[in-house]
Short mmCIF file of C-alpha atoms in Angstrom, two decimals:
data_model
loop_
_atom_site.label_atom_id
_atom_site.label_comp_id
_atom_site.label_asym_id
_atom_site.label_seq_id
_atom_site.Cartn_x
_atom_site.Cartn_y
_atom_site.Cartn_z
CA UNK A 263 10.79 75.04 -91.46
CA UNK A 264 10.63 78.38 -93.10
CA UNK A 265 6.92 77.94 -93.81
CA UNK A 266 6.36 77.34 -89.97
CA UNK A 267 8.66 80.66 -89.37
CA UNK A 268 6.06 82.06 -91.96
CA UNK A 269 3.00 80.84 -90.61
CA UNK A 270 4.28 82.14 -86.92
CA UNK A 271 5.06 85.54 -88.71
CA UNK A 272 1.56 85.43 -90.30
CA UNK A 273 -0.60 84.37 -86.58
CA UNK A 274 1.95 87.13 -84.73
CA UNK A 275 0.49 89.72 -86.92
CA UNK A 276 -3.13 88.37 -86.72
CA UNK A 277 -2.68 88.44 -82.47
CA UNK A 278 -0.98 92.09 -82.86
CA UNK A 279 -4.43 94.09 -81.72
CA UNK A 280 -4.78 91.79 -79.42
CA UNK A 281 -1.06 91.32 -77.83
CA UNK A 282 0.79 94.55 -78.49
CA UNK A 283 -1.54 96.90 -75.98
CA UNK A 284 -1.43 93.79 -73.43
CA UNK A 285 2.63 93.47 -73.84
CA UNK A 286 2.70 96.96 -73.36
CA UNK A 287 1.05 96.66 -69.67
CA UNK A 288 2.94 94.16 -68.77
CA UNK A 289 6.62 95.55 -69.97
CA UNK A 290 5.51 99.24 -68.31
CA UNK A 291 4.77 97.10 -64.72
CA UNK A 292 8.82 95.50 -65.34
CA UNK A 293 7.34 92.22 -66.44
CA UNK A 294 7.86 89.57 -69.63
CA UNK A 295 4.72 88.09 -71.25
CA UNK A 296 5.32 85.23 -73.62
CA UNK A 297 2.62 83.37 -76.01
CA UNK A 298 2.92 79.52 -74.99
CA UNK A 299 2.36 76.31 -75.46
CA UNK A 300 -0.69 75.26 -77.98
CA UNK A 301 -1.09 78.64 -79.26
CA UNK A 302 2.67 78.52 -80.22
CA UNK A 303 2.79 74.89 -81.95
CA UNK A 304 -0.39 75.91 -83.60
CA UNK A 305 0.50 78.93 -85.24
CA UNK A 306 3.75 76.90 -86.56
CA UNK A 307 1.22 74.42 -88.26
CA UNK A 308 -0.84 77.02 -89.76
CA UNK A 309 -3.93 76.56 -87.67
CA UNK A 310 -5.67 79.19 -86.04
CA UNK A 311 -7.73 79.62 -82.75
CA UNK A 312 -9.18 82.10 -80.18
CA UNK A 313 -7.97 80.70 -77.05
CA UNK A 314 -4.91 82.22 -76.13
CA UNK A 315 -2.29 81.02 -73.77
CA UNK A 316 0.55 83.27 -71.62
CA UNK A 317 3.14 82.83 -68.90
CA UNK A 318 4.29 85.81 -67.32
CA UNK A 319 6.57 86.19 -64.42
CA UNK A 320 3.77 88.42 -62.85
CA UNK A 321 2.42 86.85 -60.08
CA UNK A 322 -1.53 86.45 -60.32
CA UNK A 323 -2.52 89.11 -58.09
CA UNK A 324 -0.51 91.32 -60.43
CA UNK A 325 -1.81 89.95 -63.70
CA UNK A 326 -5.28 90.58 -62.22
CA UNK A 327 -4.67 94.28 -62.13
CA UNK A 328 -2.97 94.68 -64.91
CA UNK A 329 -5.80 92.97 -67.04
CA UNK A 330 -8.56 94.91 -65.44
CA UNK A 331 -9.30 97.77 -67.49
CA UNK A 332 -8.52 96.07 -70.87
CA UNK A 333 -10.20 92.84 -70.62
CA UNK A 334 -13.96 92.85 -71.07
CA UNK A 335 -14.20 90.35 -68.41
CA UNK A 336 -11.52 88.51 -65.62
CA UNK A 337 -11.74 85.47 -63.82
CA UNK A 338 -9.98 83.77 -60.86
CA UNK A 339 -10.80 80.49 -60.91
CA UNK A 340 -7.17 79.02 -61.37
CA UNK A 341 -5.79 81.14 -59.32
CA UNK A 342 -4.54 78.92 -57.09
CA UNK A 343 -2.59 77.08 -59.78
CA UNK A 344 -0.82 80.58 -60.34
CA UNK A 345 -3.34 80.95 -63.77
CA UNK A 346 -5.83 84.66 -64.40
CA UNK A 347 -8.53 84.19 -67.17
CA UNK A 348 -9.81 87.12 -69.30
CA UNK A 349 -11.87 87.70 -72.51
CA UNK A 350 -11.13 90.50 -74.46
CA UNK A 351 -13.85 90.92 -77.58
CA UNK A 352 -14.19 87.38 -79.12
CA UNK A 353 -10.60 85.84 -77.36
CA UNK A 354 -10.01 83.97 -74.20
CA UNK A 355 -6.81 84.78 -72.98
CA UNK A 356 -5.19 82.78 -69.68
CA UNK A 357 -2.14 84.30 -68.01
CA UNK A 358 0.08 82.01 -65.66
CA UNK A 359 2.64 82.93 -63.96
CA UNK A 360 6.08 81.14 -64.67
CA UNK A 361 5.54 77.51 -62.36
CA UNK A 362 6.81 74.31 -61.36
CA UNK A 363 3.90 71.86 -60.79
CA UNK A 364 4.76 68.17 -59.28
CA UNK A 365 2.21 65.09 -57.40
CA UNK A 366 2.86 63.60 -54.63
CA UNK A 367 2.84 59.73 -54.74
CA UNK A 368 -0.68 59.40 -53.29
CA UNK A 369 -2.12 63.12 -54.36
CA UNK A 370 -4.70 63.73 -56.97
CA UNK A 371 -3.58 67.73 -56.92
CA UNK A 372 -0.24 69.17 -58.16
CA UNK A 373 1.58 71.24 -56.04
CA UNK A 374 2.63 74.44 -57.31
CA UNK A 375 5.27 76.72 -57.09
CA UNK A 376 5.85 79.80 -58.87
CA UNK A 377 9.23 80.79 -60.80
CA UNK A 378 10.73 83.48 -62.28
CA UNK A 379 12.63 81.91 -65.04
CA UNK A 380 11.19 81.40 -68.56
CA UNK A 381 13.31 78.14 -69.46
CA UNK A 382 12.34 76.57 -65.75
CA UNK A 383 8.48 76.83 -66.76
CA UNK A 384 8.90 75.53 -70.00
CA UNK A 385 10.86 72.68 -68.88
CA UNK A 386 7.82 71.50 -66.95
CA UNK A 387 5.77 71.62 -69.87
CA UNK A 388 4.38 68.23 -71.04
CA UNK A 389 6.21 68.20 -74.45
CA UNK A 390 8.47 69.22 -76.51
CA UNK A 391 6.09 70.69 -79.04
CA UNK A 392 4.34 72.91 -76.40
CA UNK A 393 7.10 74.21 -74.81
CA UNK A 394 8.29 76.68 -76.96
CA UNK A 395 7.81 80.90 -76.61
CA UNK A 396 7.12 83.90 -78.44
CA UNK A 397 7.69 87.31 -76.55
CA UNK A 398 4.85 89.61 -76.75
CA UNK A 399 7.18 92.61 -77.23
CA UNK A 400 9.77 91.66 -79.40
CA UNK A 401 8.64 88.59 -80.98
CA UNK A 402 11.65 86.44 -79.69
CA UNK A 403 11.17 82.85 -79.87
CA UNK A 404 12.28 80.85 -77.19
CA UNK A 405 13.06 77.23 -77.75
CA UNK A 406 15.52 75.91 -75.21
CA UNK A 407 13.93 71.78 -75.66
CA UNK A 408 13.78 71.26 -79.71
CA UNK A 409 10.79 71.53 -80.32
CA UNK A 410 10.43 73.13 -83.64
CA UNK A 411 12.85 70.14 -84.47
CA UNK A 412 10.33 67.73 -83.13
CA UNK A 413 7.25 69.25 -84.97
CA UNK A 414 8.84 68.97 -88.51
CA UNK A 415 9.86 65.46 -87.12
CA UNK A 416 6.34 65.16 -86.52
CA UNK A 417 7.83 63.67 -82.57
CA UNK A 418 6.26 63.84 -79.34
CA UNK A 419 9.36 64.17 -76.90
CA UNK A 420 9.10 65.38 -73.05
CA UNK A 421 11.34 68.29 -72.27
CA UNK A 422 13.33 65.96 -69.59
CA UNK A 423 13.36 62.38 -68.57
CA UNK A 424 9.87 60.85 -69.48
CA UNK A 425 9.50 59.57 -66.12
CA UNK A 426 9.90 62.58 -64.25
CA UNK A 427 7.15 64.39 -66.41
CA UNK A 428 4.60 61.50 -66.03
CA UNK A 429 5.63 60.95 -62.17
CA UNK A 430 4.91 64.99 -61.67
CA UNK A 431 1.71 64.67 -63.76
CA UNK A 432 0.42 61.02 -65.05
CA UNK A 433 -2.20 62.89 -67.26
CA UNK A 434 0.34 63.36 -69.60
CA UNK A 435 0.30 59.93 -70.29
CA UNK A 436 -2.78 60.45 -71.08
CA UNK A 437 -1.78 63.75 -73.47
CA UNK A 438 0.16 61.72 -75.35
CA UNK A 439 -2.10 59.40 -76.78
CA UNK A 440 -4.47 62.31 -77.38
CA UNK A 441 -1.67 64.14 -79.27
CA UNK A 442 -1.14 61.67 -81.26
CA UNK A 443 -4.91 61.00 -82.26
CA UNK A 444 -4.95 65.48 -82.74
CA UNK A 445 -1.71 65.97 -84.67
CA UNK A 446 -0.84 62.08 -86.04
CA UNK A 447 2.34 62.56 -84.50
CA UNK A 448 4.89 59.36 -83.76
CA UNK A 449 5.47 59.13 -80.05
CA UNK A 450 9.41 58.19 -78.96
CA UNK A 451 10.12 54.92 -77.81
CA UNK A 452 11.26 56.15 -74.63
CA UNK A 453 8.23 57.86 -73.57
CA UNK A 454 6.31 54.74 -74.73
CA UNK A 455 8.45 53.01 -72.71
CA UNK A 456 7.91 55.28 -69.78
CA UNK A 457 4.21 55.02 -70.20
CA UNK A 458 3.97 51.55 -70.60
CA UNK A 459 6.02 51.38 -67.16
CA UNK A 460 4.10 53.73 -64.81
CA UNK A 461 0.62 53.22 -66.71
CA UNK A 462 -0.87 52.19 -63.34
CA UNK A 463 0.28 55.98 -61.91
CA UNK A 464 -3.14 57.39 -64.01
CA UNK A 465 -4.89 56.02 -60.94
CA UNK A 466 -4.30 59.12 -58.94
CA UNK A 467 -5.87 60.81 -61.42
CA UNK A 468 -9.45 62.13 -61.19
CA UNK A 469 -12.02 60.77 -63.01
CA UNK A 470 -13.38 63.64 -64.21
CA UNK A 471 -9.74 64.59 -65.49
CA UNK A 472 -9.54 61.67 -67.10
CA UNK A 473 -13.08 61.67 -68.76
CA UNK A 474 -11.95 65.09 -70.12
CA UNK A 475 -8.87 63.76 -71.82
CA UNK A 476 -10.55 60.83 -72.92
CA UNK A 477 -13.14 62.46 -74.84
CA UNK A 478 -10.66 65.05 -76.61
CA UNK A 479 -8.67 61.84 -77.61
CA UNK A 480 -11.94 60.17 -79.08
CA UNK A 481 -12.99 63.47 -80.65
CA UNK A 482 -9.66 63.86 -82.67
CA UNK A 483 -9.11 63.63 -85.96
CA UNK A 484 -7.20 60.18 -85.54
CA UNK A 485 -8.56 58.72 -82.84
CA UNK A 486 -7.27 54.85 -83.35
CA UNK A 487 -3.87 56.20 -82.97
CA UNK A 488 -4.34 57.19 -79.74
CA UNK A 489 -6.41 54.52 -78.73
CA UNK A 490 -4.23 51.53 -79.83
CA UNK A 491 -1.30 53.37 -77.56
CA UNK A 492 -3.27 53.20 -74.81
CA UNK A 493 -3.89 49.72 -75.29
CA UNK A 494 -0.15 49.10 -76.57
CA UNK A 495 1.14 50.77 -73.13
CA UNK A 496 -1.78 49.30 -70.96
CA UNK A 497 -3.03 52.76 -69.80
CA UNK A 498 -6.21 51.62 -71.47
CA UNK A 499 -6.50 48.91 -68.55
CA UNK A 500 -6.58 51.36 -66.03
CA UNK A 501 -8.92 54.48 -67.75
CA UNK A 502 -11.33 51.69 -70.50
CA UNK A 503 -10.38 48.05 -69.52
CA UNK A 504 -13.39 47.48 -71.55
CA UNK A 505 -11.45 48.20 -75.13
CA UNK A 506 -8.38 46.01 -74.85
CA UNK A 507 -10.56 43.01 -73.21
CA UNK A 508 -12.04 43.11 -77.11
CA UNK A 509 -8.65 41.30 -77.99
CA UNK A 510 -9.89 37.79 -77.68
CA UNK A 511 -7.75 35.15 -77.77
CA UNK A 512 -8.59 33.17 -80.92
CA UNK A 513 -9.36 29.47 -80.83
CA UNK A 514 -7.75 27.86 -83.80
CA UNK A 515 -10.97 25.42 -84.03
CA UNK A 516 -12.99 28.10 -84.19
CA UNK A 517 -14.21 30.97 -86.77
CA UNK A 518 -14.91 35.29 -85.43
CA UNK A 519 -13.94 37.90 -86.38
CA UNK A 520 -10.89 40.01 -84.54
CA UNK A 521 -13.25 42.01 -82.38
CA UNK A 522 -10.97 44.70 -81.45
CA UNK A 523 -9.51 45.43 -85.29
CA UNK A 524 -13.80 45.20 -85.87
CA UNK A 525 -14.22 47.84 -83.39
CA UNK A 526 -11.74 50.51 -84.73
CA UNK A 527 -12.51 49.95 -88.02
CA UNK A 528 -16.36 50.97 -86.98
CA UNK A 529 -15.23 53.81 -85.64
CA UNK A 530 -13.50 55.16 -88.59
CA UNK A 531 -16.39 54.08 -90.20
CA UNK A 532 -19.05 56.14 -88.12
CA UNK A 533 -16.31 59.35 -88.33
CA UNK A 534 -16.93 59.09 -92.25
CA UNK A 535 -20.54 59.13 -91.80
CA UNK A 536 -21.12 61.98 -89.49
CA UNK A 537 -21.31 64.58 -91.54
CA UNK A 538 -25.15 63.43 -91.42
CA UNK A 539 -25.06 64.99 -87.86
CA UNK A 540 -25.24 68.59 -87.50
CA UNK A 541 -22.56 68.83 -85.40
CA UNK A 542 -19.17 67.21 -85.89
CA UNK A 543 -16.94 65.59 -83.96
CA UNK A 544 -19.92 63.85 -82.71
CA UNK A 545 -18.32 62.49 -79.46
CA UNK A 546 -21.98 60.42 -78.40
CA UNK A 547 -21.79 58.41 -82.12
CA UNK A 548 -17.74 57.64 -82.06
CA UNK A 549 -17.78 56.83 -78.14
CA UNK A 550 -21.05 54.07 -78.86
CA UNK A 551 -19.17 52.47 -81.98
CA UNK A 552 -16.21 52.20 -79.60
CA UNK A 553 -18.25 50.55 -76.86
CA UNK A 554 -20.74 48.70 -79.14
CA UNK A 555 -19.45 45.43 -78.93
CA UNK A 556 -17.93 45.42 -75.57
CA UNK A 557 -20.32 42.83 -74.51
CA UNK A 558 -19.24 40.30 -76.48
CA UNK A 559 -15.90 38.77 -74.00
CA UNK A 560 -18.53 38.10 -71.11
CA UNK A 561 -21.52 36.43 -74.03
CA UNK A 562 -18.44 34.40 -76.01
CA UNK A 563 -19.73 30.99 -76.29
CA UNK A 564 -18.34 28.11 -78.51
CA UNK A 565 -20.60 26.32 -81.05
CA UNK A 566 -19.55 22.51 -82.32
CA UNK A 567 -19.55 23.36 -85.86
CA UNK A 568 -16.89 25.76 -85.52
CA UNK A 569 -18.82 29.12 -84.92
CA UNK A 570 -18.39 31.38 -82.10
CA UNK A 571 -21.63 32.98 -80.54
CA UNK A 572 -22.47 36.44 -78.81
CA UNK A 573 -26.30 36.40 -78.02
CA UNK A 574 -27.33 39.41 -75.92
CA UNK A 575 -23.37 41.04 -76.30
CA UNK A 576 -25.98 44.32 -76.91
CA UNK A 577 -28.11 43.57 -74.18
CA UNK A 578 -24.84 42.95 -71.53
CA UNK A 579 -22.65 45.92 -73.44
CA UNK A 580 -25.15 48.30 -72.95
CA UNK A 581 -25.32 47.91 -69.12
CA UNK A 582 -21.31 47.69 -69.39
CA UNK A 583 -21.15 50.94 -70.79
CA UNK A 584 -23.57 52.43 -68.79
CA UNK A 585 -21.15 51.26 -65.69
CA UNK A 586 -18.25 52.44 -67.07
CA UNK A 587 -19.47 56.07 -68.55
CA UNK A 588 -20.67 56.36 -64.74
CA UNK A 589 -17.90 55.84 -63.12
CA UNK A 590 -15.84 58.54 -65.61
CA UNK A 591 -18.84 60.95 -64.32
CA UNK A 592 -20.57 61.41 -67.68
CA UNK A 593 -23.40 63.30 -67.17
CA UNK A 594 -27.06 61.05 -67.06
CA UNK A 595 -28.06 62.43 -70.98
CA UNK A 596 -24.93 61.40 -72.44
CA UNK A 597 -24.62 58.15 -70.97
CA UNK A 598 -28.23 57.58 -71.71
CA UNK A 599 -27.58 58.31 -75.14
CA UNK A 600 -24.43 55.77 -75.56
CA UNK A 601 -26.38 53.17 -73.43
CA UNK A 602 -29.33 53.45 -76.04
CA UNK A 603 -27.18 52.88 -79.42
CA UNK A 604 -25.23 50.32 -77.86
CA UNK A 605 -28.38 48.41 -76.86
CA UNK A 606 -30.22 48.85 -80.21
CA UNK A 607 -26.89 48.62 -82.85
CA UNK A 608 -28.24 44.97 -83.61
CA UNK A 609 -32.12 45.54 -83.81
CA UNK A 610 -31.64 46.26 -87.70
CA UNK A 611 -30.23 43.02 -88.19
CA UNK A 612 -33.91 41.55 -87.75
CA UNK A 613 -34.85 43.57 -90.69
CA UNK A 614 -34.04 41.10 -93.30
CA UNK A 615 -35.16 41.73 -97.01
CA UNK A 616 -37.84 44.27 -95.48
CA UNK A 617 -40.28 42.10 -93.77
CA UNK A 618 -40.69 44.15 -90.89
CA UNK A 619 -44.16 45.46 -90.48
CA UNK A 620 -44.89 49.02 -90.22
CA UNK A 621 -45.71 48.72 -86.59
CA UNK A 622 -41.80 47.27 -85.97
CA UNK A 623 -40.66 50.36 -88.12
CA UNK A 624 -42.79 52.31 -85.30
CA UNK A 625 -41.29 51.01 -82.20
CA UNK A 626 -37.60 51.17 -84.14
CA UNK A 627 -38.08 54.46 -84.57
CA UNK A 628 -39.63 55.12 -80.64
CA UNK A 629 -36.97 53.03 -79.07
CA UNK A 630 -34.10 55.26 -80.74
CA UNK A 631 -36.22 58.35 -79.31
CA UNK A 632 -33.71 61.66 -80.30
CA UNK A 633 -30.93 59.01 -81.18
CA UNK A 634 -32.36 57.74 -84.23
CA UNK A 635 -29.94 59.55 -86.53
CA UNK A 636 -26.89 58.32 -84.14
CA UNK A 637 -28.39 55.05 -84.75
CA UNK A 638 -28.26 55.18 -88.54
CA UNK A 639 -24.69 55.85 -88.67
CA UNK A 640 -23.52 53.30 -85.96
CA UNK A 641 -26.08 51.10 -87.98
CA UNK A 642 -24.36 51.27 -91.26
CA UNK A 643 -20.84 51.99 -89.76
CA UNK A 644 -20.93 48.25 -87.96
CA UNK A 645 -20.32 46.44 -91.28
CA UNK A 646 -17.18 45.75 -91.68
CA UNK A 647 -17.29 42.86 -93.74
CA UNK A 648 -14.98 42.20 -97.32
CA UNK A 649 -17.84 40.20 -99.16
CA UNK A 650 -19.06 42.71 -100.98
CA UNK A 651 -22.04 41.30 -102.07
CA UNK A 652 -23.03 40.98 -98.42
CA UNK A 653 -21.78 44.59 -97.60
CA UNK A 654 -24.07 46.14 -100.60
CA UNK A 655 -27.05 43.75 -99.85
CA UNK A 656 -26.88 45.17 -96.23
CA UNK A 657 -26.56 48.74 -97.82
CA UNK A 658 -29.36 48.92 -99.51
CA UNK A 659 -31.53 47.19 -96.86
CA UNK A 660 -30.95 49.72 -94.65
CA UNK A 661 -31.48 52.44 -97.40
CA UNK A 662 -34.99 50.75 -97.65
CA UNK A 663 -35.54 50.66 -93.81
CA UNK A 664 -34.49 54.97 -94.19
CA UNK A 665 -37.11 55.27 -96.65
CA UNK A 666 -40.07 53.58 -94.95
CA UNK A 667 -39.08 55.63 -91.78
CA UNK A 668 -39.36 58.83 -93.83
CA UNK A 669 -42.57 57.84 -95.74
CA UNK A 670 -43.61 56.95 -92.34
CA UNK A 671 -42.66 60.08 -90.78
CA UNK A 672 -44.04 62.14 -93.66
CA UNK A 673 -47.51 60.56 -92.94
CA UNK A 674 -48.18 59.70 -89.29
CA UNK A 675 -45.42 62.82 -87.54
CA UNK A 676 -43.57 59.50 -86.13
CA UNK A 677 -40.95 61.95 -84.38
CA UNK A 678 -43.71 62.97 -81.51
CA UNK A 679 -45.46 59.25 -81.26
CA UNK A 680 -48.37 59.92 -79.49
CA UNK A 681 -52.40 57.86 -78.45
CA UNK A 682 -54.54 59.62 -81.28
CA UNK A 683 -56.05 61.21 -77.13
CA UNK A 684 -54.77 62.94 -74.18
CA UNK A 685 -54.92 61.97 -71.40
CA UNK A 686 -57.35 64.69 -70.82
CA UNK A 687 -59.26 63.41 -73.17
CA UNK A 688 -59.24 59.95 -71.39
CA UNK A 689 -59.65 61.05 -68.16
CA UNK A 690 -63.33 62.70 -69.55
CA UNK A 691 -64.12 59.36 -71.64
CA UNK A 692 -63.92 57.22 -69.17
CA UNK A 693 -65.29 58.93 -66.32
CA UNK A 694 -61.80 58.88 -64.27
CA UNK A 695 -59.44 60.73 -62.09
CA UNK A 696 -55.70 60.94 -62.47
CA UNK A 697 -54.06 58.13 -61.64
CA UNK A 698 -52.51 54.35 -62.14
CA UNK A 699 -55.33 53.21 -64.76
CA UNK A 700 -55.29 56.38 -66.47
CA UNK A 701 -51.73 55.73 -67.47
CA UNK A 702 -52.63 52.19 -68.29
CA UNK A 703 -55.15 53.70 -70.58
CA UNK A 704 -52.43 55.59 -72.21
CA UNK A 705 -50.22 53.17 -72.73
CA UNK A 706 -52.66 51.13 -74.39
CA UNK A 707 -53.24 53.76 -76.87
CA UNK A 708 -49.57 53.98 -77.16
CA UNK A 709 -49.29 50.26 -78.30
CA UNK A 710 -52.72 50.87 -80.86
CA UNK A 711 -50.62 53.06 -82.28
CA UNK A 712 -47.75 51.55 -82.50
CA UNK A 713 -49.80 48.65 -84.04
CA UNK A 714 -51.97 50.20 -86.41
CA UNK A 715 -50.87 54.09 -87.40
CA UNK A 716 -52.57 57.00 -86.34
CA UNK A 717 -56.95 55.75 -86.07
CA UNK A 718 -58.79 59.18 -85.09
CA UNK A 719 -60.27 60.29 -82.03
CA UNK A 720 -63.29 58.72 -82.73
CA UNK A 721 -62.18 55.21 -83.30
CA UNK A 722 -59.61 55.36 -80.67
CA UNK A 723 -62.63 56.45 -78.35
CA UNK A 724 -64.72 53.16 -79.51
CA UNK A 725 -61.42 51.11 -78.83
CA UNK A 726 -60.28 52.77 -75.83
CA UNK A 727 -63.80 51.51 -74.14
CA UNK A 728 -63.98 48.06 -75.51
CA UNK A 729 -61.06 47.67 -73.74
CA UNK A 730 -62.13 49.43 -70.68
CA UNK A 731 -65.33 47.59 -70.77
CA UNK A 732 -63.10 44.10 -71.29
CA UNK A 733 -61.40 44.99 -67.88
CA UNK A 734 -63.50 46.73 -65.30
CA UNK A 735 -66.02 44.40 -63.82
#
């Protein structure tokens, strides 16, 4: 506790430039301004940010003029929801105005009223942890629901009854699970209980809301926390049916593995490997190893000598995923992208000891396009299994397959795969306009390629009109 009182002392005097002079305009107009929420349980933790959250009992209109003139920029856009945006130098700084926010049974929007009480608005507040205060001026702290108690706890409690938080906002159902996967916190039985009660209230919610939350959750730093409570409390039937349908029922005559204990275990697995990616959290690689395998419940087939058979689960998960990242409005590049490594995550396994030729090396290295990186880690990340002579002998296979694609690369430029001609230059060998057979010409290039390496102009010329000459009358 008295390093969180430290750590608060410590963020307080890091805000101060940024606070004070803002306090100041607000205590001058008769008005309290409190740090909140995030910013609050953050600075307790030790962590830093630049996004900075207030309450006020200005109302916006107010807080708009008394940001303007120290802000370098304002914005309006939550308004409505009682909420002024600013950025002042490298900070972004939102102001709302003391509220009470609630649904209506069949309503996707909250209606909101404002307040003038600080303990009212941070009463609404989805938990515990992020309903706590700091004045601006004096550096009070306000902490009227426990929550400092529940972040040394390491407890995700709502301020009231569960079921009146998630019945004015079913999000926060949502929020919990995320919280979890962001700060490994335990969540209390009761609000399990109340999610696992009213889980078919995130309906109301848009998808694009729920996309949102989704991906933060994925994107934390323990995401299988929060994804096994949304399949413990059945939320995950409602937002990703796809992830608890991985929970086959096992047949006692026959032999697979647990799919769904396979699927979070490639997922930690593809975390640990994405410091290959320039980027991290990589949300396109961790999403794909989640839905990798989602194909396999619809492909399940029985064998008499005791297996159990998937043929095609890549083929059928990748339009599954595709369906599913559509209707959570992902945009068209990233579901393209998650479609893609879910559709190729098995084409390795055809690799064997090596024996592909250099032309399959080619076309697994087109078909991955810009994924081909993503596609090494969900590659490698997918075995999960304890023989360790199988896991190493897999290992270095595809440390092999790595190393022809870079000699390849190195030689033939196999990240731009292109005919050794335009289709300029086609269009003038062949005597042609643009057109249907000019792209057949190309494409036949293409495959040459594909087949052979890179040939030359000149012998792609001679080729390219043998096989004209083989086809025009």
């Amino acid at each position: 506790m008295v390093d969180a009182q430290q750590s608060m002392r410590a963020e307080l005097d890091r805000l101060a430039p940024l606070l004070e002079p803002l306090g100041e305009r607000f205590a001058a107009a008769g008005h309290a301004l409190h740090l909140v929420g995030g910013p609050v349980r953050d600075a307790m933790l030790g962590r830093q940010g630049v996004d900075i959250d207030l309450t006020t009992s200005a109302r916006p209109e107010e807080t708009e003029r008394l940001v303007t003139g120290w802000a370098d920029a304002v914005w309006d856009v939550g308004r409505a929801f009682g909420t002024i945006g600013a950025r002042k130098g490298p900070w972004q700084v939102e102001i709302t105005t003391y509220r009470s926010e609630e649904y209506d049974p069949t309503s996707r929007k909250p209606d909101v009223a404002f307040g003038d009480d600080l303990a009212g608005d941070l009463g609404r507040r989805d938990f515990t942890v992020n309903a706590m205060a700091v004045n601006v001026a004096d550096r009070s702290f306000e902490d009227p629901y426990g929550g400092v108690v529940d972040l040394a706890h390491g407890l995700l409690r709502t301020p009231g009854r569960p079921e009146d938080s998630f019945s004015d906002d079913p999000l926060r159902m949502m929020r919990a699970a995320r919280f979890s996967a962001t700060l490994g916190f335990a969540v209390a039985p009761e609000v399990v209980a109340a999610m696992t009660a009213m889980a078919d209230r995130i309906s109301i919610i848009s998808a694009e809301r729920v996309r949102d939350e989704l991906v933060k959750l994925v994107c934390a730093p323990h995401p299988r926390r929060g994804l096994a409570l949304l399949v413990e409390t059945g939320l995950a039937g409602h937002v990703l049916p796809e992830l608890p349908a991985l929970a086959l029922e096992r047949d006692e005559h026959h032999r697979h593995k647990d799919v769904y204990e396979h699927t979070l275990t490639v997922l930690e697995q593809a975390i640990d490997l994405e410091h290959r990616l320039p980027g991290t959290p990589d949300f396109v690689v961790r999403f794909a190893a989640l839905m990798h395998d989602v194909g396999k419940p619809r492909t399940r087939r029985f064998v008499d000598d005791g297996t159990v058979t998937f043929h095609h689960h890549d083929v059928v998960g990748a339009k599954m995923t595709r369906k599913r990242m559509q209707a959570l409005r992902f945009s068209s590049a990233e579901v393209d992208a998650v479609a893609t490594l879910v559709e190729l995550h098995l084409r390795f396994h055809g690799y064997g000891g090596g024996e592909w030729t250099d032309s399959a090396v080619r076309r697994y290295v087109r078909d991955a396009g810009d994924q081909l990186e993503r596609l090494h880690i969900l590659t490698r990340a997918d075995c999960t299994t304890r023989n360790r002579r199988k896991a190493e002998r897999l290992r270095r296979s595809y440390d092999d397959l790595e190393a022809r694609i870079e000699r390849l690369s190195e030689e033939e430029e196999l990240a731009s795969l292109r005919p050794d001609l335009s289709g300029f230059q086609i269009m003038e060998l062949l005597g042609i306009g643009p057109g249907r057979e000019v792209g057949e010409a190309y494409r036949f290039l293409l495959e040459l390629r594909m087949d052979e390496g890179p040939l030359g102009e000149d012998e792609a010329g001679r080729r390219l009109q043998e096989w004209w000459a083989s086809r025009t009358p």
